[in-house]
N, CA and C of each residue as an Amber inpcrd file, in Angstrom:
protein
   582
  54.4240000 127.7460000 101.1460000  55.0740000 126.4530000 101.3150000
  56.0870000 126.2110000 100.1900000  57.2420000 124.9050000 100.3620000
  57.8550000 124.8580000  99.4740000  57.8710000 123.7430000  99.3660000
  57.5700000 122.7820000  98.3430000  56.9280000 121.8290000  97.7830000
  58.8990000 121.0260000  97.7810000  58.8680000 119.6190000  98.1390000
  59.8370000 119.1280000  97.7450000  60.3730000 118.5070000  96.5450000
  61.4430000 118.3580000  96.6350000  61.7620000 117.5610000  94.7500000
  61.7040000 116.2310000  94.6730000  61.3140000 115.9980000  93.6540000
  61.3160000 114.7900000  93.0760000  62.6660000 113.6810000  92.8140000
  63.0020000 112.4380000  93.8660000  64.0290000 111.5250000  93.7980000
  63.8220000 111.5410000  91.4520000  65.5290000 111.0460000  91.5810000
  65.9330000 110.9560000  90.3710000  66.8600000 109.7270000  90.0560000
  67.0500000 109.1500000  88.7310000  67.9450000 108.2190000  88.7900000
  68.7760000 108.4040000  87.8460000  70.1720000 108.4250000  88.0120000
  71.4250000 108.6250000  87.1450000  72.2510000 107.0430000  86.5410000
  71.5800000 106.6210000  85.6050000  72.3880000 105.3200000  84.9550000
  73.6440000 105.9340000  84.6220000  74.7870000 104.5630000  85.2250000
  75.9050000 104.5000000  84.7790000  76.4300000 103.6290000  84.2840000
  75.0920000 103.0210000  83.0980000  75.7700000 102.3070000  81.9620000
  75.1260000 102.9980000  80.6220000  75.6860000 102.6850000  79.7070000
  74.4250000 103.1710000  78.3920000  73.7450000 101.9240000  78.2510000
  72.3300000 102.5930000  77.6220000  70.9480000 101.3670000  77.5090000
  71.8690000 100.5880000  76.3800000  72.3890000 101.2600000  75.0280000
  73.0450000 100.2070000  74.6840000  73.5970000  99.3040000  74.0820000
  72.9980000  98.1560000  73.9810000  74.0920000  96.6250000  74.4140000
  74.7070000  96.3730000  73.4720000  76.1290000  96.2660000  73.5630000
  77.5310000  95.9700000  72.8620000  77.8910000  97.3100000  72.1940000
  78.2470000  98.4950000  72.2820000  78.7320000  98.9670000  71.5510000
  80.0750000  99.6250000  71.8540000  80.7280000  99.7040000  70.8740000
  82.2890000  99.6640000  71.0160000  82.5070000 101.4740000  71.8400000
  83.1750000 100.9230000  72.7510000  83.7080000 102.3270000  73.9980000
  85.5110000 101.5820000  74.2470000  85.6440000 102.8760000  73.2000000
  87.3090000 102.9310000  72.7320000  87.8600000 103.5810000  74.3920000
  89.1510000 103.4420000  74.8530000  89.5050000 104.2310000  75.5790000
  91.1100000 104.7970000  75.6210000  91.3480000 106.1280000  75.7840000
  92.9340000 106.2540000  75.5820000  93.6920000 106.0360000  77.0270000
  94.9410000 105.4630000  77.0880000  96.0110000 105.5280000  78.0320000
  96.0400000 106.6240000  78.4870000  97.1190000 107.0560000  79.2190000
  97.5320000 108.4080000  79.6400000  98.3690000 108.7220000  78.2560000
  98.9390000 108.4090000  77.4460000  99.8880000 108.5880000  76.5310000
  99.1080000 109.1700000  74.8440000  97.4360000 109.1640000  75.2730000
  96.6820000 109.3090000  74.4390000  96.4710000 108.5500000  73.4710000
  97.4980000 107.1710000  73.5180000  96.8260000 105.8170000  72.5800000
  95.8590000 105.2460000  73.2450000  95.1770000 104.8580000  71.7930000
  94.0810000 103.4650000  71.5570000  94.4100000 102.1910000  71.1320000
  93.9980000 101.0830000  71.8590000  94.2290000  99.6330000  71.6610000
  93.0060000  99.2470000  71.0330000  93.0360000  99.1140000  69.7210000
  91.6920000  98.5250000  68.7810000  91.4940000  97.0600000  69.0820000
  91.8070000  96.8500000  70.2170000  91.5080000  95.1900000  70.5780000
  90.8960000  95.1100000  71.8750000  90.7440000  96.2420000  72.3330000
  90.1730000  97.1460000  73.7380000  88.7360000  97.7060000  73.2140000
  87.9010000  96.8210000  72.8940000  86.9870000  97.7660000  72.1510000
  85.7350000  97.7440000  73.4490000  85.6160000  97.3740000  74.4320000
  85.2060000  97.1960000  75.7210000  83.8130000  96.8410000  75.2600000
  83.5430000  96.2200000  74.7690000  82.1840000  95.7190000  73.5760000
  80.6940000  95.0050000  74.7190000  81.7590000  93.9910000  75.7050000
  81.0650000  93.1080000  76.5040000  80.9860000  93.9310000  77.9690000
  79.9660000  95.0070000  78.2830000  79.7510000  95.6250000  79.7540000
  80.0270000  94.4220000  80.3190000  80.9960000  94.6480000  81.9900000
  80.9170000  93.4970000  82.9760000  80.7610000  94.3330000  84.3240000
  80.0950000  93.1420000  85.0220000  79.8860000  94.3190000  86.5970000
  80.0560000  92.8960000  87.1880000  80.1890000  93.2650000  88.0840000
  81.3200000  92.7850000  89.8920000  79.3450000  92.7280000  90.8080000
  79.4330000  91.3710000  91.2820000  78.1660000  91.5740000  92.4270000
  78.7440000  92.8910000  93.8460000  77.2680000  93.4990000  93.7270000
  77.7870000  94.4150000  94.3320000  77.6990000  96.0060000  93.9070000
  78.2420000  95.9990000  92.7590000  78.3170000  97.0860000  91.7710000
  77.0650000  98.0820000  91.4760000  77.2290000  99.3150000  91.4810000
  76.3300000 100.2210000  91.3320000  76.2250000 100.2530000  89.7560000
  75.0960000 100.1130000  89.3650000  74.7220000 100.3700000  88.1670000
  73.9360000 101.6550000  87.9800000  73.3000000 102.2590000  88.8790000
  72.4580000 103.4040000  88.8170000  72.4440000 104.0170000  89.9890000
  72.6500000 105.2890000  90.3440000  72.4530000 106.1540000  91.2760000
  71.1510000 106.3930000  91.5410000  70.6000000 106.3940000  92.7400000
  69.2230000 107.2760000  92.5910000  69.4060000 108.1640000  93.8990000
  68.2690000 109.6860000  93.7000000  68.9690000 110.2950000  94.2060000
  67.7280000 111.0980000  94.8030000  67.7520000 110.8240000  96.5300000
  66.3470000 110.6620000  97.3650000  65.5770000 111.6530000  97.3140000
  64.1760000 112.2410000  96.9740000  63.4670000 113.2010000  96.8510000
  63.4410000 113.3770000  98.0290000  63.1960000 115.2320000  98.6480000
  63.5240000 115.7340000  99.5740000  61.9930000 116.4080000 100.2260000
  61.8330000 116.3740000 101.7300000  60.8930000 116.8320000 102.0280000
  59.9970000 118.6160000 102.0520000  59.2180000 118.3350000 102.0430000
  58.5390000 119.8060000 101.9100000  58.4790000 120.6950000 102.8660000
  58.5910000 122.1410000 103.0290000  58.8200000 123.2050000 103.8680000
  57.3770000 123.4640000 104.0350000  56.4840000 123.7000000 105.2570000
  55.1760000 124.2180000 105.3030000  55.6730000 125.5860000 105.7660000
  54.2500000 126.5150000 104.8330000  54.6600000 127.7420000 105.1680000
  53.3410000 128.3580000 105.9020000  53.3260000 129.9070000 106.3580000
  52.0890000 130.1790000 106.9740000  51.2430000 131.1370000 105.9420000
  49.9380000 130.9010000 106.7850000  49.2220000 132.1470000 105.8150000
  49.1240000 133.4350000 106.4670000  48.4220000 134.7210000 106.2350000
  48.7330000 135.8490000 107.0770000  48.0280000 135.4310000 108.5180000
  46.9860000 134.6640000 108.3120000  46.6490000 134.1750000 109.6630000
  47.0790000 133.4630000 110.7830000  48.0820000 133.1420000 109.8010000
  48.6050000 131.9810000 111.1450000  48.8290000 130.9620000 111.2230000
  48.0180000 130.3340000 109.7320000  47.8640000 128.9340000 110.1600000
  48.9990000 128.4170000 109.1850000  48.8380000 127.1070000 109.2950000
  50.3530000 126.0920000 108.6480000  49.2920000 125.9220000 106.8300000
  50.5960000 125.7950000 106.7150000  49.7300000 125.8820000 104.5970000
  50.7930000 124.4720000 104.1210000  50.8080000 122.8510000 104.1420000
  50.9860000 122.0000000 103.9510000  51.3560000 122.0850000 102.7650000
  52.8500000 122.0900000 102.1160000  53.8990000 121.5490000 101.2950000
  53.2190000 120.1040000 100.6840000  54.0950000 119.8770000  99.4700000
  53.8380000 118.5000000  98.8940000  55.2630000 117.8920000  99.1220000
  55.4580000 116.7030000  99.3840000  56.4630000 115.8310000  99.4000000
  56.8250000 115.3600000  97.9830000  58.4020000 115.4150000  98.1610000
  58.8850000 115.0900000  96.4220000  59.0100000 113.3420000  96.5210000
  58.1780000 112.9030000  95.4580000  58.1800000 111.6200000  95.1650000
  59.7480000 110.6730000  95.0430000  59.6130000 109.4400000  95.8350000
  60.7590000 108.0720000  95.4180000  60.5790000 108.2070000  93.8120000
  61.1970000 107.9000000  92.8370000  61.1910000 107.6710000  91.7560000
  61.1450000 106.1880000  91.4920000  60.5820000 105.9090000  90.1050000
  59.8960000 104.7040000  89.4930000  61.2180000 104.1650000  89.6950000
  61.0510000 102.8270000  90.0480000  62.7380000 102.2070000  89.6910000
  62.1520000 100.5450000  89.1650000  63.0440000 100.3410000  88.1160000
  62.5830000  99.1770000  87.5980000  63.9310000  97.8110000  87.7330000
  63.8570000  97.2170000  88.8800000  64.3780000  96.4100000  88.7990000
  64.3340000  95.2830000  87.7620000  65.9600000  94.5530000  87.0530000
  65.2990000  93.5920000  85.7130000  66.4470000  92.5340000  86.9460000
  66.5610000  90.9360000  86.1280000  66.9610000  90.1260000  85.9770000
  68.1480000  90.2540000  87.1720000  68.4170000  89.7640000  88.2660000
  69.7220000  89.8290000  88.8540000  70.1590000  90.7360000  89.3110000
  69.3670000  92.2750000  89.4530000  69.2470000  93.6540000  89.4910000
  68.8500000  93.7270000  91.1500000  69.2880000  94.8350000  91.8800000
  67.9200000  95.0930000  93.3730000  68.5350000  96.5970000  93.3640000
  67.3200000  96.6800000  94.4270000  67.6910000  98.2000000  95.0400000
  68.5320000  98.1040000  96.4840000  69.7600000  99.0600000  96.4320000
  70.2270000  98.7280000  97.9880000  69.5960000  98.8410000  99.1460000
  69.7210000  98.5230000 100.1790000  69.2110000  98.8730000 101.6540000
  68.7080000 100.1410000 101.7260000  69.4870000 100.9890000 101.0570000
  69.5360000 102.4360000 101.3130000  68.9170000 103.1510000 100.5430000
  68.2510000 102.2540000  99.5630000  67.8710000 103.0060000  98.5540000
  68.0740000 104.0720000  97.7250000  69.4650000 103.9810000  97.4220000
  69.6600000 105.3700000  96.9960000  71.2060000 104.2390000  95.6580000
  70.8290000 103.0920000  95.3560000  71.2800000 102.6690000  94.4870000
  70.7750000 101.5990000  94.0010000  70.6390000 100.9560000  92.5300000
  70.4500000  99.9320000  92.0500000  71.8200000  99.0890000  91.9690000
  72.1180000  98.1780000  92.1080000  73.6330000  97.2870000  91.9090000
  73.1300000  95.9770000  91.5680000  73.7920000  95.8520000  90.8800000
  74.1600000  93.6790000  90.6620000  74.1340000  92.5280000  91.6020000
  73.2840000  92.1310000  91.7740000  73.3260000  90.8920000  92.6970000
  74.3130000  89.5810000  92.2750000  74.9890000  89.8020000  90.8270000
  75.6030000  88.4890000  90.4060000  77.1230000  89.3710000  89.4240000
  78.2240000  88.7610000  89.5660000  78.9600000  89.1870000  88.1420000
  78.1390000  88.4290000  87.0330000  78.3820000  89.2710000  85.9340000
  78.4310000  89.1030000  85.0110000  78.2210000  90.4610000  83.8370000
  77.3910000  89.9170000  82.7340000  77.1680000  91.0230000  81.6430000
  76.0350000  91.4660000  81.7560000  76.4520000  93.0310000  81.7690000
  75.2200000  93.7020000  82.4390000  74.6670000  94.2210000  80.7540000
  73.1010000  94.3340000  80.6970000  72.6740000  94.6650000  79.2500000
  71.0870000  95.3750000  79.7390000  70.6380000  96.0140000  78.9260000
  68.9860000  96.5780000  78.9400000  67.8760000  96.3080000  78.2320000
  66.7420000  95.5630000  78.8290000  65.9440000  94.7550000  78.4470000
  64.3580000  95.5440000  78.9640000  63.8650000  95.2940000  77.7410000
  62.3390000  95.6860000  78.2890000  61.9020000  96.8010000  79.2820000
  63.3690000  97.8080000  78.8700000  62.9320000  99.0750000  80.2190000
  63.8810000  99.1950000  81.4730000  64.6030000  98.1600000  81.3960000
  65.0570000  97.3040000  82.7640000  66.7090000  97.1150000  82.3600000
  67.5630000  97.8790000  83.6300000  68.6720000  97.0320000  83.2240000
  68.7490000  95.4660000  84.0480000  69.6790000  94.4580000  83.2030000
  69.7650000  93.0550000  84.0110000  71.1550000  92.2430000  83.3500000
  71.5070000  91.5440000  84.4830000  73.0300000  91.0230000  84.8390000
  72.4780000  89.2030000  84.5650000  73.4480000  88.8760000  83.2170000
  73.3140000  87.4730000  82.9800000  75.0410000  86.6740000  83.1650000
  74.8330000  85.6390000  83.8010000  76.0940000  84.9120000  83.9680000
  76.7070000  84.5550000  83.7620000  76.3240000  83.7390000  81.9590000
  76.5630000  83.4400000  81.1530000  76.7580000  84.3090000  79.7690000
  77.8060000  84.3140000  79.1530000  77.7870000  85.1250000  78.1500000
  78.1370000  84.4780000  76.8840000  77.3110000  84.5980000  75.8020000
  77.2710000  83.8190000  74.5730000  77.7260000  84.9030000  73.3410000
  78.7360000  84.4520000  72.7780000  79.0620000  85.2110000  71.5890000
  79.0140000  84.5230000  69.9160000  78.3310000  85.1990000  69.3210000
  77.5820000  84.2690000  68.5730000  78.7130000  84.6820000  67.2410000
  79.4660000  84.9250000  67.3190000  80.4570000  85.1840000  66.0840000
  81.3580000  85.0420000  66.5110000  82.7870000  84.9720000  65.5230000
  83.9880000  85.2380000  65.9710000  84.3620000  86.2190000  66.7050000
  85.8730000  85.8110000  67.4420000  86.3500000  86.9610000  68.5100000
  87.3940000  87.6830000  67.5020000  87.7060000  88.8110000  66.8270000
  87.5270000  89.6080000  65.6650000  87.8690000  90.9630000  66.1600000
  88.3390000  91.5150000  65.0540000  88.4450000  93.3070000  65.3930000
  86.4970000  94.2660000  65.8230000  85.7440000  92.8030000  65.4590000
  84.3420000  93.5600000  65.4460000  84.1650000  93.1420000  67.2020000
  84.2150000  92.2600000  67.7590000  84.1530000  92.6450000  69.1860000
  85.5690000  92.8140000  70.0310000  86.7500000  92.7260000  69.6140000
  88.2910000  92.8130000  70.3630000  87.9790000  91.8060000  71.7490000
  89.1610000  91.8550000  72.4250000  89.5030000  91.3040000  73.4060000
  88.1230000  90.8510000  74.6230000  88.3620000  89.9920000  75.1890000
  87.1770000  89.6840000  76.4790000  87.4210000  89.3250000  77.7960000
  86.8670000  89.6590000  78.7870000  87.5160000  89.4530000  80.3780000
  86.6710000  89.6940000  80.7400000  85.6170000  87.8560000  81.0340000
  84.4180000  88.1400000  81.2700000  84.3480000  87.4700000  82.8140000
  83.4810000  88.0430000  83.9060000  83.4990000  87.3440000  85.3520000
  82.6740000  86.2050000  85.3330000  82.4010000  85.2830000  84.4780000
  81.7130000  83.7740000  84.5270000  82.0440000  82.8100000  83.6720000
  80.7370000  81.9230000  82.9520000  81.3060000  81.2950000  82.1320000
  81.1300000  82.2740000  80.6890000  81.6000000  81.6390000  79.8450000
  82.0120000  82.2720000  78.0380000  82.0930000  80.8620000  76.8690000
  80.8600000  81.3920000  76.3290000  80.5940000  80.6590000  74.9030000
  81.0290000  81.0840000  73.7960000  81.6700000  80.5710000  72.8020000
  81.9240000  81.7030000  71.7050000  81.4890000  80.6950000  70.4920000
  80.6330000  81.1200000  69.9900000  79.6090000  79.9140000  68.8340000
  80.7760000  80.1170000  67.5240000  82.2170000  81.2120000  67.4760000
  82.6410000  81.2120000  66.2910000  84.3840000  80.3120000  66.6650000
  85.1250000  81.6500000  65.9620000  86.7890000  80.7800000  66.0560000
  87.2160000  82.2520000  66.9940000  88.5240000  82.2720000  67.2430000
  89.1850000  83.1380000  68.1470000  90.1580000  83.7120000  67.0680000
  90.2110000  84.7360000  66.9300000  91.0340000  85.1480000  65.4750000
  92.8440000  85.3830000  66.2750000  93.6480000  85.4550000  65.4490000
  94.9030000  85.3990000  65.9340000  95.5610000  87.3130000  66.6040000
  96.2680000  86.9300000  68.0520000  96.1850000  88.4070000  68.5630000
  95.1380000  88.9020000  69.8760000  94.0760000  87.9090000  69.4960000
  93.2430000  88.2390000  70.2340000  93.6340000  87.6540000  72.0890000
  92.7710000  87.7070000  73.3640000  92.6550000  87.5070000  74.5360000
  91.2170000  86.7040000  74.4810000  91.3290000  86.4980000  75.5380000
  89.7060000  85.8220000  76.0020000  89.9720000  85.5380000  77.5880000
  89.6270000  85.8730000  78.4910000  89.5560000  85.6390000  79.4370000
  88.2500000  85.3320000  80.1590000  88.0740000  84.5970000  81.2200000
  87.1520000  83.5920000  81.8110000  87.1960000  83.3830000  83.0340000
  86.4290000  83.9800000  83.8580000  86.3700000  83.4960000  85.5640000
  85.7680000  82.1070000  85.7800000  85.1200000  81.5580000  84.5630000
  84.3770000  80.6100000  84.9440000  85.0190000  79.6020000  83.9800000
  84.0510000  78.8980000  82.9410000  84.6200000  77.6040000  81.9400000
  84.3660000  78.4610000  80.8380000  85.1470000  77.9800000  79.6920000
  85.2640000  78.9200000  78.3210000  85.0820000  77.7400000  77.4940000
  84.2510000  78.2110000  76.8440000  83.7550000  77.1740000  75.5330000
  83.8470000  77.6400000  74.2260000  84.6930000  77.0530000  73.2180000
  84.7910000  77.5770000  71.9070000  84.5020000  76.5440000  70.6350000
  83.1110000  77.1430000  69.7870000  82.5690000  75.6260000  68.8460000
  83.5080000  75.7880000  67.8600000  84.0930000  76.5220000  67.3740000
  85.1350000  76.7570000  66.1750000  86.4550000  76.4580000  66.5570000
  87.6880000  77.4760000  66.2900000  89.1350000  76.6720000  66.1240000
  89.8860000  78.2080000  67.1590000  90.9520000  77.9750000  67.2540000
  91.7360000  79.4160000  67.6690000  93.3680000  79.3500000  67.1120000
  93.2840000  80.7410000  66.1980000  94.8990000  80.7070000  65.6500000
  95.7670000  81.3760000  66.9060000  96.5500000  81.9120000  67.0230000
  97.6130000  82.5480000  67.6660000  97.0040000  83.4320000  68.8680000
  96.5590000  82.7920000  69.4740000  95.8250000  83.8190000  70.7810000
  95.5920000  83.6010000  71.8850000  95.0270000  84.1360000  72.8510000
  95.1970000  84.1710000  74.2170000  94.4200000  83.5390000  75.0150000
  94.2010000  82.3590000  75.5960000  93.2500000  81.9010000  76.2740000
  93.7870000  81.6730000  77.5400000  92.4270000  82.5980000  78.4960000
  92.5990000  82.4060000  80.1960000  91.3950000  81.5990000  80.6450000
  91.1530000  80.8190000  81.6950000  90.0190000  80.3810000  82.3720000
  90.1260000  80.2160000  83.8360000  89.8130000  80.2640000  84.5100000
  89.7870000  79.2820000  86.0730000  89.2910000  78.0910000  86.2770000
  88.0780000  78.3930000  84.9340000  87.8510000  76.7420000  85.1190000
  88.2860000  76.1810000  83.9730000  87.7040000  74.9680000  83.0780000
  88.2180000  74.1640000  82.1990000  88.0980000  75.2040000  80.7410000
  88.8520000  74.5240000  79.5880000  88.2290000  75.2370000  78.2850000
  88.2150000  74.4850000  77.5580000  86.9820000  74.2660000  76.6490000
  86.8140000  73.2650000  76.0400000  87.0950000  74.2210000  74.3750000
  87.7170000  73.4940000  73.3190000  87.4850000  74.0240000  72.0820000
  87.7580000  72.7880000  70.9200000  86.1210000  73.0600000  70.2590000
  85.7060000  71.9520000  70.0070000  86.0970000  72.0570000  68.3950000
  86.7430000  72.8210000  67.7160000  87.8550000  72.0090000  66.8100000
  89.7600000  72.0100000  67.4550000  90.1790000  72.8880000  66.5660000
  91.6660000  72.9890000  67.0440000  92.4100000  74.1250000  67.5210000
  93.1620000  74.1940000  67.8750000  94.0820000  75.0580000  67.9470000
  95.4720000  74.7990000  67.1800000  95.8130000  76.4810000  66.2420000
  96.7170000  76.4640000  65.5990000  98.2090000  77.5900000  66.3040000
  98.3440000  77.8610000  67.2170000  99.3000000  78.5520000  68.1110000
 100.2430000  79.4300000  67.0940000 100.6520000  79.0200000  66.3660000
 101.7830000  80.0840000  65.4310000 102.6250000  80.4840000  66.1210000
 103.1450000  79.2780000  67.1530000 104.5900000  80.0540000  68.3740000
 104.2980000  80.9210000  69.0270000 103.3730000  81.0670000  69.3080000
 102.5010000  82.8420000  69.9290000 101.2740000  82.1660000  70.9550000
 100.6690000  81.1270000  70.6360000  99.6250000  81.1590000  71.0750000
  99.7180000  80.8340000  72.6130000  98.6960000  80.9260000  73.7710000
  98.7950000  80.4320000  75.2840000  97.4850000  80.0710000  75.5360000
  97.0570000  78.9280000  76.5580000  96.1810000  78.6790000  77.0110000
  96.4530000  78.2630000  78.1990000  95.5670000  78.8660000  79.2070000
  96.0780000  78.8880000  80.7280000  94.6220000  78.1020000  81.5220000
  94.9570000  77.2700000  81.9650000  92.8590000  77.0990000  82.6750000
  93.1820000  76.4040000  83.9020000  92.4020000  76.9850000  84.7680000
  92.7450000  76.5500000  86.3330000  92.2000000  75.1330000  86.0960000
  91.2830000  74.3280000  85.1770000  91.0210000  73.0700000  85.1630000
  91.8030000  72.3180000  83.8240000  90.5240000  71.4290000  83.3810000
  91.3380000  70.8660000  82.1740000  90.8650000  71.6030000  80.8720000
  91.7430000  71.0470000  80.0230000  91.8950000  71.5620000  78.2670000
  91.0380000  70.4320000  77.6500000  90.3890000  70.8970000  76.5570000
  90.1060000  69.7540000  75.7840000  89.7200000  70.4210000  74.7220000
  90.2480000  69.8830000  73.6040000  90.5860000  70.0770000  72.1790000
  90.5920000  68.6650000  70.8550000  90.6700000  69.1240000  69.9530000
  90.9190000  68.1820000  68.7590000  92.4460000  68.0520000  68.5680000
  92.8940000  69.0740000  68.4500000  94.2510000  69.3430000  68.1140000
  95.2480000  70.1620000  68.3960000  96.4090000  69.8280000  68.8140000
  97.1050000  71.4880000  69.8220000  98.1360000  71.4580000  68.3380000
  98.6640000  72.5700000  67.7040000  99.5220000  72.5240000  66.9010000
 100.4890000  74.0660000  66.9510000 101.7340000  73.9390000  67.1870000
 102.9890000  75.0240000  67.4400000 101.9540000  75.5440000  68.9000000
């Protein structure tokens, strides 16, 4: 007999969470403001391949009779947070956009994304599919983009703000002739200045 193989699963994120994945153009430059820091996935999105264990061949003995194969096992799959297995079973994907991260064994997709420092050469640019907290300031140069409402507790010098929905930033903004803020709703600020 020939015993079947064992289903497998191929992650296509790293376990992980935040670490800087530089990438070059075709021209072989790097944008150090591209530091792709914040994983984002699209509902829908394959996060893990799995890859279906296959059935067993029975073989005979000199007598005749059938000699019963083992069947190769589904593999363990650990659904986390916002996570499923497809119909087909032969993928894990995202039930929600957002930031996909690995928890307790488990990858899982949160909606909300909280950045607890400044937006900085230590995390670069952001283009996140929900809402966006940023507990620091927005350093000058930088982007921020927002499918949802963008919230900032600190200030922003010369930089890029996108939203669809409102953005709130709860000291000022200092623009330096450079700066933009775009939000499919309203602005609200302390202070707009250049």
């Amino acid at each position: 007999p020939q015993n079947g193989t064992n289903g497998t699963v191929t992650e296509l994120f790293s376990r992980e969470n935040r670490t800087i994945d530089l990438k070059e153009d075709k021209n072989g430059q790097v944008d150090y403001k591209e530091l792709n820091v914040i994983k984002s996935v699209r509902k829908g999105e394959t996060i893990a391949e799995i890859t279906l264990p296959t059935a067993a061949t029975d073989g005979i003995q000199v007598t005749g009779e059938t000699v019963k194969g083992t069947d190769g096992q589904y593999p363990k799959i650990h659904c986390g947070k916002n996570t499923s297995v497809s119909a087909d079973r032969t993928k894990i994907i995202a039930d929600i956009d957002g930031e996909i991260f690995f928890e307790d064994g488990k990858f899982c997709v949160k909606k909300q994304l909280v950045i607890e420092q400044d937006i900085d050469s230590s995390i670069g640019n952001i283009d996140f599919p929900g809402d966006l907290i940023i507990r620091g300031n927005v350093k000058e140069g930088f982007t921020v983009k927002a499918e949802g409402d963008l919230e900032i507790k600190g200030y922003v010098e010369a930089a890029t703000l996108k939203a669809n929905g409102n953005i709130t930033i709860e000291q000022g903004v200092n623009g330096g002739q450079s700066g933009l803020i775009d939000a499919g709703g309203s602005v609200k600020c302390q202070y707009l200045q250049y």
